[in-house]
CSV table of C-alpha atoms and ligand atoms in Angstrom, one decimal:
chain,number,residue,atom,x,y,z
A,1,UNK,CA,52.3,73.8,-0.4
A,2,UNK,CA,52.1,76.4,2.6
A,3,UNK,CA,49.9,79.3,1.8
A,4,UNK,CA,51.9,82.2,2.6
A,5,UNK,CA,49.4,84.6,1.8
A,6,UNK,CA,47.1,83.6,4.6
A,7,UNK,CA,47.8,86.8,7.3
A,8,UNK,CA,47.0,89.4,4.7
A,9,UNK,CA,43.9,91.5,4.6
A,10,UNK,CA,40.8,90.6,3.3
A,11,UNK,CA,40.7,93.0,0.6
A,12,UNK,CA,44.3,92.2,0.0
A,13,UNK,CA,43.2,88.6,-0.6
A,14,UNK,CA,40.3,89.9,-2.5
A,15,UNK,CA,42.4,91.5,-5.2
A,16,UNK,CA,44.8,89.4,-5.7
A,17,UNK,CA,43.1,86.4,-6.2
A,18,UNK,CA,41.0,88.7,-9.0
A,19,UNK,CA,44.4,89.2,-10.4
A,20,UNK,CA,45.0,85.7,-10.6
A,21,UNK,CA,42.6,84.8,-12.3
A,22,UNK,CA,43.0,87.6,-14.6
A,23,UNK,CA,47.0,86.7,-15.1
A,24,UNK,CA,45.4,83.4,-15.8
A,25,UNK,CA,42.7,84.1,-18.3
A,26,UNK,CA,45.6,86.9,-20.0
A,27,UNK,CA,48.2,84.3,-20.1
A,28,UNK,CA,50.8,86.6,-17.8
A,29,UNK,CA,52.4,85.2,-14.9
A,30,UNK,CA,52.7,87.0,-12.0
A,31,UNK,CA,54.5,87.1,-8.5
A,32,UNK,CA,54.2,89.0,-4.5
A,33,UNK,CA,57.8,90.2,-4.7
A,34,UNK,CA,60.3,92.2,-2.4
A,35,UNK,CA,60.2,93.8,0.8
A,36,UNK,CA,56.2,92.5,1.6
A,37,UNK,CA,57.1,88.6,0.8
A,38,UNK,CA,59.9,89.6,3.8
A,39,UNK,CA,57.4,90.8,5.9
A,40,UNK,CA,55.0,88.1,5.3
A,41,UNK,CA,57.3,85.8,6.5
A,42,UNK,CA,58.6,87.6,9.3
A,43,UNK,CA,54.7,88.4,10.4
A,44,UNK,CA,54.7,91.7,10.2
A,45,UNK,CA,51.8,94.1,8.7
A,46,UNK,CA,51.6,94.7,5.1
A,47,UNK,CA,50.4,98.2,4.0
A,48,UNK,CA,51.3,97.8,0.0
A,49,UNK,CA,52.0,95.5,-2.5
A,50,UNK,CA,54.3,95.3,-5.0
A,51,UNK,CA,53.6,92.7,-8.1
A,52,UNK,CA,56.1,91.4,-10.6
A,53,UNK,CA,54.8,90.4,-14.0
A,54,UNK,CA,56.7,88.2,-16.7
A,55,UNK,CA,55.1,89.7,-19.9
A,56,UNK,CA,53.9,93.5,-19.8
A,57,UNK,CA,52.7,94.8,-16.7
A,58,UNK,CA,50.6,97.7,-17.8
A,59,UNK,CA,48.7,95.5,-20.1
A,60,UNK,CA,48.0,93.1,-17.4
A,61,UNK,CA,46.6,96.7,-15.2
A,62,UNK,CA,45.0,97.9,-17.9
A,63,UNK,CA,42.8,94.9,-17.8
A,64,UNK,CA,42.6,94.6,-13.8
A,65,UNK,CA,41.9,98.1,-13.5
A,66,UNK,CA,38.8,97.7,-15.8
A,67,UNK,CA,37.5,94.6,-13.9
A,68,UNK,CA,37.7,96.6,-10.9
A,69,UNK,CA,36.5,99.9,-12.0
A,70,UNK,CA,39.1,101.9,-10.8
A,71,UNK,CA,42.1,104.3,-12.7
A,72,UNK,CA,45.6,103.5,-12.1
A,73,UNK,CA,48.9,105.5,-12.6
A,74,UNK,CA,51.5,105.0,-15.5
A,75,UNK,CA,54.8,105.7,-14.3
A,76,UNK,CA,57.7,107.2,-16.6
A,77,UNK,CA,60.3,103.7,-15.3
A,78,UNK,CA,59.9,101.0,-17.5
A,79,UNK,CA,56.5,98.8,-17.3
A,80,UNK,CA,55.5,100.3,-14.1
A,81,UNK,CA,52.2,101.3,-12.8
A,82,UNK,CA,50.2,101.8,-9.3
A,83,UNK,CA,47.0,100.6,-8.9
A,84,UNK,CA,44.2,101.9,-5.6
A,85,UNK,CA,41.4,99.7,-4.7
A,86,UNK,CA,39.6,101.0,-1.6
A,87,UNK,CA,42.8,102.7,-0.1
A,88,UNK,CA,45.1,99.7,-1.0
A,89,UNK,CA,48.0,100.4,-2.9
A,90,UNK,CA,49.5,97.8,-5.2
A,91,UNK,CA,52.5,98.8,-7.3
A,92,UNK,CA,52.6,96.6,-10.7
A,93,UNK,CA,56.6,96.2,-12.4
A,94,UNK,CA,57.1,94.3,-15.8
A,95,UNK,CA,59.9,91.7,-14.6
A,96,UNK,CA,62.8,93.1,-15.2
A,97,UNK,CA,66.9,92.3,-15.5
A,98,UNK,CA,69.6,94.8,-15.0
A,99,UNK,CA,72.9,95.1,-16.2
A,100,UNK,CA,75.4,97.8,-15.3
A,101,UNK,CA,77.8,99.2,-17.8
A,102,UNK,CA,80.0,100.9,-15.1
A,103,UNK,CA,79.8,101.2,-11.6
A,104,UNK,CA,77.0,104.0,-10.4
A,105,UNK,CA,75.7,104.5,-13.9
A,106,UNK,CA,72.0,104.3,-14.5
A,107,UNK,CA,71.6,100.2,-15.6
A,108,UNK,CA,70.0,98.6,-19.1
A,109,UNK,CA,66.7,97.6,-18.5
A,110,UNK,CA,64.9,95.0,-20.2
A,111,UNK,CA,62.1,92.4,-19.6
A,112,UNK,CA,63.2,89.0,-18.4
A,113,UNK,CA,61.9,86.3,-16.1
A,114,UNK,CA,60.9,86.0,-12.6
A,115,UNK,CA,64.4,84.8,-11.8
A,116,UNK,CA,66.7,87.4,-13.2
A,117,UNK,CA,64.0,90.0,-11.8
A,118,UNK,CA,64.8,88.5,-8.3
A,119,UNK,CA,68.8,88.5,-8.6
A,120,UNK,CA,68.5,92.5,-9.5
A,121,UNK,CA,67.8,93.2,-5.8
A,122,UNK,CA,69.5,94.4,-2.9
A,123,UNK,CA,69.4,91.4,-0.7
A,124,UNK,CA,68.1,88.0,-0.3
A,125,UNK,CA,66.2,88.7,2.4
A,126,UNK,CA,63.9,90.9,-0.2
A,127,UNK,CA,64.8,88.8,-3.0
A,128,UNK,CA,61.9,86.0,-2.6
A,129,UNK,CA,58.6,85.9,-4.3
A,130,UNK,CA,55.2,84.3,-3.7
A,131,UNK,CA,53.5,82.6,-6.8
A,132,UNK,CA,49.9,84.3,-7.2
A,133,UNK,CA,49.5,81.7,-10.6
A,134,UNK,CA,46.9,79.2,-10.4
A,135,UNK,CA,48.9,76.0,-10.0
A,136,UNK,CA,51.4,77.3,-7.1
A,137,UNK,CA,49.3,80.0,-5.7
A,138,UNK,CA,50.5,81.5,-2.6
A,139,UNK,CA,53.5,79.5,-2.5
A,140,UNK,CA,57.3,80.9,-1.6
A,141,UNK,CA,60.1,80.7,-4.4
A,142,UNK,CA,63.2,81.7,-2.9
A,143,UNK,CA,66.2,80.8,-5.4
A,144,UNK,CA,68.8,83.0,-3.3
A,145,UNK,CA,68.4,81.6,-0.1
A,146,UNK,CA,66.3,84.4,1.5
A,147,UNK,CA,64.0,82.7,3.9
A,148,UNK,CA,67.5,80.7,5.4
A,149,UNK,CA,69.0,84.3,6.1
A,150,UNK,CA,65.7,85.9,7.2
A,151,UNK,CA,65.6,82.8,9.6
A,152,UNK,CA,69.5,83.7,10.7
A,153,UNK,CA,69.0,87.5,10.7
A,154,UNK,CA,71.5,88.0,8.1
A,155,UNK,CA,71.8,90.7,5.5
A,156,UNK,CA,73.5,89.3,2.6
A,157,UNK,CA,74.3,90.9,-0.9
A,158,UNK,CA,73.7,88.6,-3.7
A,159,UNK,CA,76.8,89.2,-5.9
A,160,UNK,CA,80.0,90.6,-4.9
A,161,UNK,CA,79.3,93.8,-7.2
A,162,UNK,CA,75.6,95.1,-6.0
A,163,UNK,CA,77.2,98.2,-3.9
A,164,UNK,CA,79.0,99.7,-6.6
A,165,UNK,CA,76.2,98.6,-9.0
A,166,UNK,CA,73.7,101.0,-6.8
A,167,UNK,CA,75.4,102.0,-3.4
A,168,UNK,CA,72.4,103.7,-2.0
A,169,UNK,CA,72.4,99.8,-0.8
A,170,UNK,CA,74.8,100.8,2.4
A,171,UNK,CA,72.0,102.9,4.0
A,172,UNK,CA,69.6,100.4,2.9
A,173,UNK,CA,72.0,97.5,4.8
A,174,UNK,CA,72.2,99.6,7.9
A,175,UNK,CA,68.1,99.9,7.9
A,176,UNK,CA,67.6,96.7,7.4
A,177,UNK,CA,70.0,95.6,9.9
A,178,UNK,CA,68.5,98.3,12.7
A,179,UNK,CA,65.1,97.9,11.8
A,180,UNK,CA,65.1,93.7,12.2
A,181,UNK,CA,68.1,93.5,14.6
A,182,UNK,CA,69.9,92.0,12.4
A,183,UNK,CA,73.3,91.0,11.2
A,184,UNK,CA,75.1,91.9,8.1
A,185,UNK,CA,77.1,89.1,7.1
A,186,UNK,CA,80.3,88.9,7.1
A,187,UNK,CA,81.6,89.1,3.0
A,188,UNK,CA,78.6,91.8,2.8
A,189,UNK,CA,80.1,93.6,5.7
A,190,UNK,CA,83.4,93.9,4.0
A,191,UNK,CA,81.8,94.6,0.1
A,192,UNK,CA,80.2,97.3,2.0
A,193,UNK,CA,83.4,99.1,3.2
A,194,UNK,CA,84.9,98.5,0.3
A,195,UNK,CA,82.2,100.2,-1.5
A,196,UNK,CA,82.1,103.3,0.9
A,197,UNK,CA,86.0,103.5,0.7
A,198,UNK,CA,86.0,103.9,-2.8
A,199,UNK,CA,83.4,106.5,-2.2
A,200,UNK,CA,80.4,105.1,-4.1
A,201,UNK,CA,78.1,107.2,-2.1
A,202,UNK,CA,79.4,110.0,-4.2
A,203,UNK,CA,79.0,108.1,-7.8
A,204,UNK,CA,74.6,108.3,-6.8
A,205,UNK,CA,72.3,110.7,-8.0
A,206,UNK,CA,71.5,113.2,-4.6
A,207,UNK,CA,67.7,112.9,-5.0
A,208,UNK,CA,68.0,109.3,-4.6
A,209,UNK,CA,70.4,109.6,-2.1
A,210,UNK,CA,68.0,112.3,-0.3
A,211,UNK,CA,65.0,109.8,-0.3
A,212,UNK,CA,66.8,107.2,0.8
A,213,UNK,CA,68.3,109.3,4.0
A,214,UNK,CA,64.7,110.4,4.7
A,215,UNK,CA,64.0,106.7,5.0
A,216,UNK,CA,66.8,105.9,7.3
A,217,UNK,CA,65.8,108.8,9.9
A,218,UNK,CA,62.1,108.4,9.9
A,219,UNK,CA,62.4,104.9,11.4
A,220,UNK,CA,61.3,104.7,15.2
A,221,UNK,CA,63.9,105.3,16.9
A,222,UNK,CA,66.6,107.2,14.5
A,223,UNK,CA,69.3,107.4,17.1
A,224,UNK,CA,70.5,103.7,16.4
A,225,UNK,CA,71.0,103.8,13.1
A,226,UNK,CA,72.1,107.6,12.6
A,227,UNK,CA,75.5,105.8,15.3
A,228,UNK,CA,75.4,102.6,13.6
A,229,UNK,CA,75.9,105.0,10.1
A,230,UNK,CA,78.0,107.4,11.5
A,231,UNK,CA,80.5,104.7,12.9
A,232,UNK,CA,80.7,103.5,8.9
A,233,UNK,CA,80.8,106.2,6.9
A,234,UNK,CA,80.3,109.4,8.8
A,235,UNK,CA,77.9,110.6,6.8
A,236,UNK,CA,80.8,111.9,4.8
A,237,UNK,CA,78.8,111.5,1.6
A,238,UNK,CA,76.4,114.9,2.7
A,239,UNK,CA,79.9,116.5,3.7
A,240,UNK,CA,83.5,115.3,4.1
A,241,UNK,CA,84.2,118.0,6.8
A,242,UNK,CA,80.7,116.4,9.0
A,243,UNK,CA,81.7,115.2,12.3
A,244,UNK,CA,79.3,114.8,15.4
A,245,UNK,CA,80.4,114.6,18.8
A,246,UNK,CA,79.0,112.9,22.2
A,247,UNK,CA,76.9,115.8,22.9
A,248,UNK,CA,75.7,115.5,19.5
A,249,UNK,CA,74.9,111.6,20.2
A,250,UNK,CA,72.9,112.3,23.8
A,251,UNK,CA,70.7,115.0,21.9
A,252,UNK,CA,69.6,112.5,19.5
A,253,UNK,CA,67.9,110.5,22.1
A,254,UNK,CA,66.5,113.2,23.8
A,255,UNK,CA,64.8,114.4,20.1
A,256,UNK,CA,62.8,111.0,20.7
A,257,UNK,CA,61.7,111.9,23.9
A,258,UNK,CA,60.8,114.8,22.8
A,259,UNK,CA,58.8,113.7,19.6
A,260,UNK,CA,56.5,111.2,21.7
A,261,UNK,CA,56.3,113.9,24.2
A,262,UNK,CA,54.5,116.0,21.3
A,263,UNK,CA,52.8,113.1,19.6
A,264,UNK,CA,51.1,112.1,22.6
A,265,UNK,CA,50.3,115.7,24.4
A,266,UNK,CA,50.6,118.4,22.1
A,267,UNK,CA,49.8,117.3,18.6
A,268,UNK,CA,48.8,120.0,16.2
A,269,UNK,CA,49.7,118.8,13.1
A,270,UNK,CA,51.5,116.2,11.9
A,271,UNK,CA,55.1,117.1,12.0
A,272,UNK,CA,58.3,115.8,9.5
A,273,UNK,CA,60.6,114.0,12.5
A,274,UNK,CA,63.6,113.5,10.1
A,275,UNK,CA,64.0,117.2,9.8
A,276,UNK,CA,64.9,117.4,13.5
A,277,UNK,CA,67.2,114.6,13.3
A,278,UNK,CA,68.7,116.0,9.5
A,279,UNK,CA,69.2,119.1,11.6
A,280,UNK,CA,70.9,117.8,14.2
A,281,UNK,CA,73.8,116.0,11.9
A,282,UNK,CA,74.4,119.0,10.3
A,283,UNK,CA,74.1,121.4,13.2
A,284,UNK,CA,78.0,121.4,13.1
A,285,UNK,CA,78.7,122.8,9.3
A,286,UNK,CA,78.7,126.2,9.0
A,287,UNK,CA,75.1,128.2,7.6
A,288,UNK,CA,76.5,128.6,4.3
A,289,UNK,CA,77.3,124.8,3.8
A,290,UNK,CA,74.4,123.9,5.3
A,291,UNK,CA,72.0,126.0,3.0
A,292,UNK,CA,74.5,124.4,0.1
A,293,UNK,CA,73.7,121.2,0.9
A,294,UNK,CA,70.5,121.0,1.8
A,295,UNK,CA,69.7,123.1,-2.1
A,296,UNK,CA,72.4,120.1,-3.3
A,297,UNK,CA,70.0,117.0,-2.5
A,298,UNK,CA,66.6,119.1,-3.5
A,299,UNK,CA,65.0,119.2,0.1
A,300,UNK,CA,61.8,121.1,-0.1
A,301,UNK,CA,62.0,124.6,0.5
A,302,UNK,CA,59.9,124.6,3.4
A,303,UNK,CA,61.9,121.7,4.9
A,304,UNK,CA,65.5,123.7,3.9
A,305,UNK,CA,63.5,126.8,5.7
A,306,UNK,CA,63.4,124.9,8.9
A,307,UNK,CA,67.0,123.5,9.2
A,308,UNK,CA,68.5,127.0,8.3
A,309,UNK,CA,66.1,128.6,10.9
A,310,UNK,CA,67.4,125.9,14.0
A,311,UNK,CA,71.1,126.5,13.2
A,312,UNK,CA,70.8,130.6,12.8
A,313,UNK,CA,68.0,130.3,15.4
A,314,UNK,CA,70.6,128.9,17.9
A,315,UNK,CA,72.4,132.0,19.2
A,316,UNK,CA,68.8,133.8,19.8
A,317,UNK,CA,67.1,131.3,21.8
A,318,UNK,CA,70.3,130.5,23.5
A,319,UNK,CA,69.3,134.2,25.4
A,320,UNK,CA,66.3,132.4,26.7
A,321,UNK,CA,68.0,131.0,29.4
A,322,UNK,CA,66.7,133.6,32.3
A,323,UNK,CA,63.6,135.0,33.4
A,324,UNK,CA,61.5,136.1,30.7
A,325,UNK,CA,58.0,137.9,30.5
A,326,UNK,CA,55.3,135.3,28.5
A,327,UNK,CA,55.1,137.5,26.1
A,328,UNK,CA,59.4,138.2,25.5
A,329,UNK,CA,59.6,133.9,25.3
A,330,UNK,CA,56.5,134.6,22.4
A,331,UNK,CA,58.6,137.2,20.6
A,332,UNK,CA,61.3,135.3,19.8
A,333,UNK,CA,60.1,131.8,19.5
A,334,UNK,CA,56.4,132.6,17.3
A,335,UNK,CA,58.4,132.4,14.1
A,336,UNK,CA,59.8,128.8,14.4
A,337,UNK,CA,57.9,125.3,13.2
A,338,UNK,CA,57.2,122.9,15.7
A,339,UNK,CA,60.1,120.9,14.3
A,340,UNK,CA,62.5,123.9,15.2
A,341,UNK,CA,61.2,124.3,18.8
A,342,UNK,CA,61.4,121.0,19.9
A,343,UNK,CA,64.7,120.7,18.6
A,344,UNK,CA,66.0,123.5,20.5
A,345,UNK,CA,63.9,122.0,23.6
A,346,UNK,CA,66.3,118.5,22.7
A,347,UNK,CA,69.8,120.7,22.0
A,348,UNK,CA,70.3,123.1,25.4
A,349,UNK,CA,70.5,121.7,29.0
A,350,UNK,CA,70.0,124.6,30.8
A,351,UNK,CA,66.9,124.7,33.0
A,352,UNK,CA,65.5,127.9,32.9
A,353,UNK,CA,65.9,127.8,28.8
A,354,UNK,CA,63.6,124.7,29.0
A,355,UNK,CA,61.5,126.0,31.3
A,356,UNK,CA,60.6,129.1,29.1
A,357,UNK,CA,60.2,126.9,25.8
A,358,UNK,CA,58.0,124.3,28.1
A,359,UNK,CA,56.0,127.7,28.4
A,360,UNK,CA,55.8,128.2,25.0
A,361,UNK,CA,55.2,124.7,23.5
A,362,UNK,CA,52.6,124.0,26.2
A,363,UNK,CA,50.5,127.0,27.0
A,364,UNK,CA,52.2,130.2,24.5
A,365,UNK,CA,51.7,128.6,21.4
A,366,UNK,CA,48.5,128.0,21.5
A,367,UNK,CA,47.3,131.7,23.0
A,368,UNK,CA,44.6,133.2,20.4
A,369,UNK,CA,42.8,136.2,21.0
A,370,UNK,CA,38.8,136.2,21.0
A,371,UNK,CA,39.2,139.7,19.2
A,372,UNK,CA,39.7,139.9,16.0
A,373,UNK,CA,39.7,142.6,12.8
A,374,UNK,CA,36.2,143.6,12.7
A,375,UNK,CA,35.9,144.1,16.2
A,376,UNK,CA,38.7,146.6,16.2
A,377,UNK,CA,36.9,148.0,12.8
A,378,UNK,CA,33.8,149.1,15.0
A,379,UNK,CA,35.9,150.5,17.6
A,380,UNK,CA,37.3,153.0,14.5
A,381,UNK,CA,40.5,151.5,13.3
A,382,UNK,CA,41.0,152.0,10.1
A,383,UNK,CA,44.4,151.3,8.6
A,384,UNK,CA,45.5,147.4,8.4
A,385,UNK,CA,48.7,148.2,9.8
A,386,UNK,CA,47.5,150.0,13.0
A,387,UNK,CA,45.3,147.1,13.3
A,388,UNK,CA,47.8,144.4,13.1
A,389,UNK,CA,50.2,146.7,15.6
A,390,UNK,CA,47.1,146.6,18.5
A,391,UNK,CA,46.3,142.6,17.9
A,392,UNK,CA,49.9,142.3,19.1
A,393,UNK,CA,50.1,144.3,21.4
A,394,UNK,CA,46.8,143.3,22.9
A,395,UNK,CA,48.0,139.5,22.5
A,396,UNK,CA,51.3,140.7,24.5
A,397,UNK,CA,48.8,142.1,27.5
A,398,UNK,CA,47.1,138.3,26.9
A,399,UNK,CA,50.2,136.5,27.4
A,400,UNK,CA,51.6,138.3,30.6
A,401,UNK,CA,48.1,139.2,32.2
A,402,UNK,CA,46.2,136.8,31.1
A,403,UNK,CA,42.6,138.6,30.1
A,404,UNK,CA,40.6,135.8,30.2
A,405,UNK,CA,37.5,137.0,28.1
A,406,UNK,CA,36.9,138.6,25.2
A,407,UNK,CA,35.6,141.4,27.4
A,408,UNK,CA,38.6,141.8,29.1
A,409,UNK,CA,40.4,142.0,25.5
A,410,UNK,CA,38.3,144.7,24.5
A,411,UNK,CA,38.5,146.9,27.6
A,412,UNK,CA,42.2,146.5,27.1
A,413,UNK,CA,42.0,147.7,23.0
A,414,UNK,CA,40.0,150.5,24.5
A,415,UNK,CA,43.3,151.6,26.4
A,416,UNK,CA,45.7,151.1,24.1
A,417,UNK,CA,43.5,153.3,21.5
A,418,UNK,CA,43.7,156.0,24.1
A,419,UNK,CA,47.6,156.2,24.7
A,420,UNK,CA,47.9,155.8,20.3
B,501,CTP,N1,65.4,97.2,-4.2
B,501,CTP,C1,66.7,97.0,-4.6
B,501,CTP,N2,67.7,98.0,-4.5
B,501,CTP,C2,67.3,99.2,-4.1
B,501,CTP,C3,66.0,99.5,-3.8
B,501,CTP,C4,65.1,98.5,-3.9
B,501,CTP,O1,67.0,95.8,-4.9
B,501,CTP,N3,68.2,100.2,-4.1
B,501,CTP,C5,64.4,96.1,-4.3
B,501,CTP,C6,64.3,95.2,-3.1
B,501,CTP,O2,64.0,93.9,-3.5
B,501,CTP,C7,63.2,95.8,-2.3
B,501,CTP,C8,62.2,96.2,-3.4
B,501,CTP,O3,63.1,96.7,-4.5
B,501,CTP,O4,62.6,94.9,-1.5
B,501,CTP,C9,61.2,97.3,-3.1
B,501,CTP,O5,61.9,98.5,-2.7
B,501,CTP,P1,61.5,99.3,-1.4
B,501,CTP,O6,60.0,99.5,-1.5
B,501,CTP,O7,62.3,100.5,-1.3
B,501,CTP,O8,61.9,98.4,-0.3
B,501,CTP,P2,61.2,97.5,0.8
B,501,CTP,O9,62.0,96.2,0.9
B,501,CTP,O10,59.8,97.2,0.5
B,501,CTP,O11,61.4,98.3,2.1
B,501,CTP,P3,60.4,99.0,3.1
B,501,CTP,O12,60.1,97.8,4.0
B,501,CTP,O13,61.3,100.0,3.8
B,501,CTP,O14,59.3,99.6,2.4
């Protein structure tokens, strides 16, 4: 039997063959499942693991855990628990069936075997498992006929109702399909609109919904699948009234430019790419909805903070398309994230605008003044307010005369000091 386990890492190997043996000596059984057994078989990298096992899980961890000397995490969902081992995240699930009462409602879980655990999921292409017990170790068990569709490219549902029974499944289709170039099949293809035209997107919990859109845009390359998406279902389940044009379209792409643009010359911190493209779907929808919505689906407030900035933020830096003084661009664009000022850099064509925020991304922004507080403080300033009034104003006389040295900076404070 073909080892499938043979391109993972070391480590990787390491602990699972300690969790063989220790399914072994414990009596559990225990299986690779989901999206890694995909990308095994495809080739691709494995970061995490996710392990099914027939009997109780957290028992089974409990035990590993111990042999390994590490802690792991109990998780509220049935039988679930992760486990680290020198940065390696395994993910531990008691093999579980499903069944839905009604279409969208939460499903009754209980324990079952390997095989029911499998026909649960999405689609067949993350419906196969690899044995980690003793006597098949490493080998593939595909009931569903996963590896002939991964082999295909198809994206295949495994019963006619897994849409309605958890229709976050659309977006995962169309980022499966983008993500492997691949096909979804044709019966799929047609579940799927049925789904979406009874409007199953609106039967799922907006968290879930949330996560699972974060997912979709922070794929390389968003653009294809935010089209592919929109050409489906419009994205009518954030709002019925959304509707993006062509313009809309061509600044998508130009976000990616942007973002590698950043990422490979600017990088000051890491920054959350999805908001840029959330942003720019909802660009459209009046503030109030978009505020609405974005507190609807439980985005962070920092992250709702940055969408309503770009969309009441457009009118202002829409002035900055004419000759500006360093420090008038600094005025109005200091108070925006990264995210915000590289989508307004992706969203207007007009040249001199981008000139003044090339400016600011590439030179303004990162301006600080070798003076600070205390030096003021010896000069006789006092009051915190006056203070923080001169460290503008003196970073203003920075930006458009560029005083190179702290020197420089102080002779200016001395000036200002004697026109206050
Ligand atoms: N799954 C499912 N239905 C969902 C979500 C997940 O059936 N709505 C199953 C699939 O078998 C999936 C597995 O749970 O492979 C793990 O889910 P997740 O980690 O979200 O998916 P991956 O396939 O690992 O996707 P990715 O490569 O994006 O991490």
């Amino acid at each position: 039997m073909k080892n499938r386990l043979k391109s993972l890492s070391p480590q990787f190997k390491k602990i699972l063959k300690i969790s063989s043996q220790i399914a072994h000596d414990s009596g559990h059984k225990i299986y690779l499942v989901g999206g890694v057994v995909r990308d095994l078989l495809l080739g691709r990298q494995v970061f995490d693991l996710d392990i099914a096992v027939e009997g109780d899980a957290i028992f089974f961890v409990e035990r590993l855990a111990k042999h390994l000397g590490e802690n792991f995490k109990r998780h509220h969902s049935f039988g679930t628990a992760t486990l680290y081992h020198h940065g390696h995240k395994i993910d531990f699930a008691t093999s579980r069936e499903e069944k839905y009462s009604q279409a969208g409602a939460l499903p009754k879980v209980k324990a079952a075997e390997l095989k029911k655990d499998l026909w649960r999921r999405d689609f067949t292409i993350n419906a196969m498992a690899i044995s980690l017990n003793r006597q098949d170790y490493g080998g593939l068990i595909d009931f569903y006929g996963g590896r002939a569709d991964l082999e295909k490219g198809l994206i295949r549902v495994l019963h006619p109702e897994s849409f309605l029974d958890d229709s976050l499944r659309v977006l995962r289709a169309v980022r499966f399909e983008q993500r492997f170039s691949f096909k979804i099949e044709n019966k799929t293809d047609s579940l799927m609109s049925q789904a979406i035209g009874a409007g199953a997107l609106g039967w799922v919990n907006p968290h879930r919904l949330r996560d699972e859109l974060i997912l979709l845009l922070s794929e390389p390359s968003p653009y294809r699948y935010i089209k592919r998406f929109y050409s489906l279902e419009r994205f009518n389940f954030i709002d019925k009234s959304l509707s993006l044009n062509k313009k809309d379209f061509r600044f998508f792409i130009r976000v990616q430019s942007m973002v590698n643009f950043y990422n490979q010359k600017l990088k000051r911190r890491e920054i959350k790419v999805w908001v840029i493209y959330l942003a720019g779907i909802l660009i459209n929808l009046p503030s109030k909805d978009i505020s609405q919505i974005t507190a609807k689906f439980g985005f962070k407030k920092g992250e709702r903070i940055i969408i309503s900035s770009i969309k009441e933020g457009l009118k202002e830096v829409g002035k900055l398309n004419k000759k500006m003084k360093p420090s008038q661009i600094h005025k109005i664009m200091d108070k925006y994230s990264y995210e915000a000022v590289l989508f307004f850099y992706a969203y207007f064509p007009q040249a001199l605008l981008r000139k003044n925020l090339r400016l600011f991304l590439n030179e303004l922004s990162f301006l600080k003044l070798e003076t600070a507080g205390r030096d003021l403080k010896k000069l006789g300033v006092e009051s915190s307010s006056l203070m923080g009034q001169i460290l503008r104003e003196l970073l203003y006389l920075k930006l458009d005369q560029g005083l190179r040295t702290k020197r420089e900076e102080l002779r200016a404070v001395k000036k200002i000091l004697k026109i206050k």
